XYZ file of C-alpha atoms in Angstrom:
359
model
C 57.693 -15.551 32.970
C 55.875 -14.550 36.245
C 52.324 -14.580 36.603
C 51.509 -11.483 36.042
C 53.590 -10.739 32.942
C 51.350 -13.615 31.306
C 48.265 -11.907 32.365
C 49.310 -8.607 30.939
C 50.335 -10.749 27.569
C 47.402 -12.794 27.532
C 45.337 -9.270 27.863
C 47.001 -7.438 25.675
C 46.089 -10.321 22.938
C 42.686 -10.408 23.899
C 42.572 -6.521 23.284
C 44.321 -7.501 19.743
C 41.757 -10.000 18.385
C 38.957 -7.478 19.694
C 40.273 -4.786 17.370
C 40.581 -7.188 14.499
C 37.440 -8.429 14.873
C 35.934 -5.276 15.004
C 38.249 -4.258 11.621
C 37.150 -7.130 10.036
C 33.277 -6.277 10.653
C 33.991 -2.567 9.837
C 35.422 -4.011 6.540
C 32.816 -6.440 5.605
C 30.339 -3.939 6.217
C 31.310 -0.293 5.161
C 34.050 -1.087 2.810
C 36.485 0.922 4.602
C 39.177 0.939 7.684
C 40.018 4.209 9.307
C 39.122 6.036 6.255
C 40.421 4.170 3.700
C 38.406 2.478 0.661
C 38.935 -1.413 -0.052
C 37.626 -3.179 -3.036
C 36.584 0.311 -5.070
C 38.225 1.701 -8.071
C 41.062 3.769 -7.208
C 40.953 5.625 -10.460
C 37.284 6.557 -9.921
C 38.126 7.562 -6.112
C 40.969 9.403 -7.040
C 38.907 11.329 -9.213
C 36.121 12.030 -6.786
C 38.790 13.468 -4.964
C 39.852 16.079 -7.243
C 36.302 17.145 -8.101
C 36.223 18.944 -4.458
C 34.472 21.793 -6.244
C 32.470 22.219 -9.718
C 30.491 24.357 -11.711
C 27.116 24.166 -13.468
C 25.917 25.630 -16.727
C 24.185 28.734 -14.914
C 27.470 29.315 -13.004
C 26.479 27.770 -9.645
C 29.710 26.564 -7.966
C 29.240 23.109 -6.170
C 31.269 22.630 -3.065
C 31.738 19.137 -2.276
C 33.050 17.770 1.323
C 33.620 14.273 0.600
C 37.281 15.108 0.792
C 37.234 18.157 2.593
C 35.371 16.532 5.523
C 36.490 13.038 5.543
C 37.667 13.527 9.102
C 34.115 14.658 10.878
C 32.122 11.502 11.568
C 28.465 11.819 12.714
C 27.341 8.468 14.515
C 27.604 6.292 11.859
C 29.997 7.932 9.777
C 31.011 10.745 7.383
C 28.184 12.974 6.548
C 29.416 14.690 3.222
C 27.268 17.343 1.727
C 27.031 19.154 -1.807
C 26.593 23.258 -1.525
C 25.064 25.191 -4.365
C 26.089 28.708 -4.122
C 25.711 30.954 -7.087
C 26.889 34.636 -7.572
C 28.115 34.089 -3.545
C 24.992 33.322 -2.120
C 23.892 30.031 -0.877
C 20.848 28.161 -3.077
C 20.636 24.740 -1.448
C 22.706 22.679 0.809
C 22.259 18.403 -0.289
C 23.150 15.368 1.876
C 25.619 12.890 0.058
C 24.703 9.558 0.977
C 26.173 8.211 4.195
C 25.859 5.516 6.843
C 23.519 7.521 9.339
C 20.686 5.869 11.309
C 17.470 7.128 9.063
C 16.106 7.817 12.375
C 18.864 9.951 13.692
C 19.570 11.492 10.508
C 15.494 12.499 9.478
C 15.917 15.115 12.350
C 19.448 16.354 11.821
C 18.573 17.254 8.280
C 16.270 19.969 9.109
C 19.718 21.754 9.623
C 20.418 21.913 5.595
C 17.907 24.908 5.050
C 19.245 26.824 7.644
C 21.882 28.976 5.469
C 19.793 29.458 1.971
C 19.585 32.776 1.213
C 23.116 33.302 2.775
C 26.248 34.999 1.570
C 29.467 32.857 2.451
C 30.483 35.405 4.338
C 26.835 35.619 6.612
C 27.062 32.023 6.338
C 30.195 31.158 7.840
C 29.601 33.617 10.803
C 26.546 32.022 11.823
C 26.277 30.057 14.592
C 23.839 27.658 14.080
C 22.703 25.000 17.163
C 22.680 21.306 16.485
C 18.981 18.987 16.617
C 18.331 17.513 20.074
C 18.161 13.980 19.525
C 20.502 13.615 16.916
C 23.560 15.247 18.166
C 25.937 13.470 16.521
C 24.693 13.829 13.050
C 24.221 17.547 13.213
C 27.695 17.768 14.532
C 28.462 15.572 11.030
C 26.607 18.517 9.333
C 27.904 21.374 11.207
C 31.488 20.414 10.433
C 31.015 19.682 6.528
C 29.395 23.343 6.429
C 32.396 24.568 8.098
C 34.850 23.300 6.314
C 33.064 23.465 2.966
C 32.242 27.277 3.431
C 36.107 27.860 3.999
C 36.878 26.294 1.076
C 34.096 28.259 -1.016
C 36.016 31.346 0.782
C 38.998 30.401 -0.250
C 40.374 30.639 3.525
C 43.909 29.656 3.709
C 44.597 30.034 7.396
C 44.959 26.725 9.004
C 42.881 26.501 12.152
C 43.618 25.461 15.707
C 44.760 22.371 17.094
C 41.500 22.634 19.287
C 38.786 24.667 16.930
C 36.870 21.068 16.479
C 36.531 21.138 20.033
C 33.077 21.148 21.133
C 32.550 23.661 23.982
C 29.092 23.051 24.482
C 27.640 22.579 28.170
C 26.190 19.310 27.358
C 29.532 18.094 26.052
C 31.782 19.628 29.060
C 29.498 18.520 31.480
C 29.553 14.853 29.497
C 33.335 15.203 30.142
C 33.259 16.056 33.534
C 31.130 13.096 34.413
C 33.041 10.596 32.261
C 36.150 11.606 34.214
C 34.506 10.847 37.322
C 33.058 7.677 36.345
C 36.689 6.727 34.767
C 38.689 8.015 37.564
C 36.464 8.119 41.366
C 35.481 5.001 41.367
C 39.056 4.012 41.637
C 39.461 5.168 44.640
C 36.266 5.881 46.323
C 34.428 2.477 47.361
C 31.051 4.249 48.684
C 27.808 3.326 48.113
C 26.192 6.644 48.196
C 28.560 7.957 46.185
C 27.890 5.044 43.262
C 24.331 5.523 43.179
C 25.303 9.474 42.498
C 27.758 8.698 39.859
C 25.338 5.839 38.117
C 22.392 8.470 37.955
C 24.426 10.848 36.533
C 25.555 8.332 33.941
C 21.770 7.829 33.248
C 21.071 11.645 32.856
C 24.151 12.946 31.424
C 25.714 10.610 29.443
C 22.717 8.649 28.252
C 19.676 11.162 28.057
C 21.793 14.313 27.688
C 24.737 13.733 25.777
C 23.301 10.256 24.236
C 27.042 9.418 24.491
C 27.543 5.288 24.772
C 30.069 2.744 23.591
C 27.896 0.442 21.180
C 28.538 -1.786 18.069
C 27.298 0.847 15.906
C 29.463 3.564 17.166
C 32.712 1.247 17.334
C 32.002 0.169 13.951
C 31.722 3.805 12.697
C 35.004 4.793 14.359
C 36.627 1.810 12.834
C 35.455 2.584 9.752
C 35.980 6.378 9.321
C 38.531 7.025 11.673
C 38.039 9.896 14.630
C 38.638 12.986 15.180
C 39.574 13.102 18.521
C 39.278 16.452 19.074
C 35.744 16.684 18.121
C 35.084 13.403 20.044
C 37.295 13.251 23.335
C 33.700 12.199 25.141
C 33.533 8.784 22.991
C 37.288 8.519 22.749
C 37.080 8.706 26.694
C 34.905 6.024 26.674
C 36.698 3.768 24.543
C 39.999 4.419 26.394
C 37.911 3.066 29.224
C 36.502 0.526 27.634
C 39.460 -1.191 25.842
C 42.375 -0.163 27.508
C 41.678 -0.456 31.438
C 41.668 -4.092 31.273
C 45.211 -4.041 30.090
C 45.570 -3.154 33.807
C 43.701 -5.335 35.531
C 40.297 -2.952 35.463
C 37.802 -5.889 33.156
C 34.757 -4.890 32.550
C 35.041 -1.527 34.162
C 33.032 0.536 31.497
C 30.144 -2.341 31.778
C 30.282 -1.852 35.756
C 30.948 2.106 36.329
C 30.480 4.053 33.028
C 27.375 2.402 31.104
C 24.487 4.501 31.296
C 22.171 1.086 30.465
C 24.255 -0.926 33.363
C 23.768 2.043 35.654
C 20.014 2.588 35.012
C 19.079 -1.473 35.481
C 21.274 -1.249 38.582
C 19.304 1.272 39.996
C 16.472 0.035 39.239
C 17.449 -3.443 40.659
C 18.491 -1.679 44.364
C 15.000 -0.110 44.617
C 12.955 -3.326 44.358
C 14.119 -5.684 46.937
C 12.667 -9.578 45.634
C 15.109 -10.702 43.069
C 14.211 -14.017 41.587
C 16.721 -16.853 42.909
C 18.395 -18.231 39.856
C 20.092 -22.050 40.665
C 23.600 -22.079 39.157
C 22.690 -24.356 36.370
C 20.177 -21.407 34.929
C 22.939 -18.825 35.453
C 25.558 -21.266 33.809
C 23.014 -22.000 30.776
C 22.341 -18.368 30.515
C 25.844 -17.536 30.089
C 26.236 -20.333 27.240
C 23.410 -18.338 25.529
C 25.363 -15.018 25.717
C 28.370 -17.060 24.617
C 26.305 -18.180 21.512
C 24.718 -15.440 20.689
C 27.637 -13.228 20.380
C 29.228 -15.817 17.788
C 25.915 -15.677 15.855
C 25.942 -12.326 15.637
C 29.589 -11.820 14.959
C 28.961 -14.158 11.972
C 25.627 -11.845 11.051
C 28.343 -9.090 10.660
C 31.041 -10.977 8.680
C 28.866 -12.377 6.372
C 26.625 -9.791 5.401
C 23.668 -11.775 6.384
C 22.080 -9.476 8.921
C 24.248 -6.708 10.304
C 21.585 -4.305 10.803
C 21.470 -5.697 14.200
C 23.977 -2.787 15.794
C 20.605 -0.863 14.772
C 18.732 -2.751 17.493
C 20.811 -2.610 20.643
C 18.516 -0.788 23.342
C 21.605 2.235 24.598
C 19.842 4.411 21.859
C 17.188 4.391 23.443
C 18.300 7.277 25.514
C 17.968 9.616 22.517
C 14.144 8.344 22.445
C 12.928 11.519 20.046
C 14.813 9.499 17.431
C 15.134 5.780 18.432
C 12.502 3.324 17.030
C 9.663 1.634 18.820
C 11.490 -1.544 18.830
C 14.374 -0.095 20.675
C 12.315 1.149 22.790
C 10.294 -1.786 23.623
C 13.753 -3.878 24.337
C 15.197 -1.179 26.457
C 11.790 -0.943 28.596
C 11.569 -4.883 28.934
C 15.374 -5.192 30.208
C 14.679 -2.072 32.625
C 11.608 -4.085 34.026
C 13.445 -7.359 34.196
C 16.331 -5.576 36.261
C 13.373 -5.372 38.667
C 13.994 -9.040 39.658
C 17.160 -10.310 38.089
C 20.019 -7.993 38.667
C 21.096 -6.224 35.313
C 19.907 -8.647 32.970
C 20.825 -7.438 30.007
C 24.477 -6.615 30.627
C 24.803 -10.189 32.026
C 23.330 -12.188 29.772
C 22.705 -10.512 26.661
C 24.500 -7.568 25.603
C 27.093 -8.337 22.685
C 29.059 -5.035 23.134
C 29.682 -6.546 26.363
C 30.697 -9.624 25.192
C 33.062 -7.930 23.087
C 34.784 -6.431 26.446
C 35.113 -9.646 28.606
C 37.109 -11.145 25.827
C 39.956 -9.185 27.104
C 38.882 -10.861 30.596
């Protein structure tokens, strides 16, 4: 077996280990894997699936979208709703328990009253925009409303394959920028282009779309599965992050796509002075990154502190709903990048440590 084949096999096995690590963490945290529940009473689960609609004593029909929207996810997982309909008119919409970040979902919940007082037909025809700063949670709510209203109206027509595709300018621009980042650096080795691409990563993927790879995101995808059409942009980022290394492009996502990595590098390029670290210091910091990663993985697998995934600095791009702690962490490392090149990427990032396992 030649060296190239051995390296390819080693990278594939490393990818498999990464997937198993995320799968184990998803099962431990959420009790689910790709939408399938573990460790719960299957009889109760089956009953819940049948109870898609129930009728209250006053004649109100309650549509539960838990089963109908099982493939529709927000940022942290599915976003089931209950739609209360009386005499063909929507009385209220309630959110059922979910794994969305409270900051994001708190803003997206403003959508729940938009359909009150509308007939099922009127509500189905409405075009409701998502809440800025809570894009994925909004998408989960809107998707669940769509399937819930379809069920209520007893619409039997099958939706087309691309019915879930987001045609908004934001999503289209995000896809274009992500495709540029995924393809052009393979062929274009120009500093000016790289700077322009990094600025696009920061502005479009980061601040506008709020789309990036994080532990919170990939745990949500692993737990609940993905509607690839609805989540085409995150799917593209996952391909770049996990599949590119199989073809020799190690750490490609971190180097060429990640909005926060791009932000650190752009800031660092504008400051000439850099703190000179000895090889021993760099070695110690690399060891720290590995130890930190091991500790955080133990926290996930044991359930001791799985909430650490909510404190990665990436969500600071969605600053309207990010916690002050996350914003503070993001700002500190951004400032450090003026004297140390990409400090969070090189010496801390748990997401990057996962990708390095494919190295």
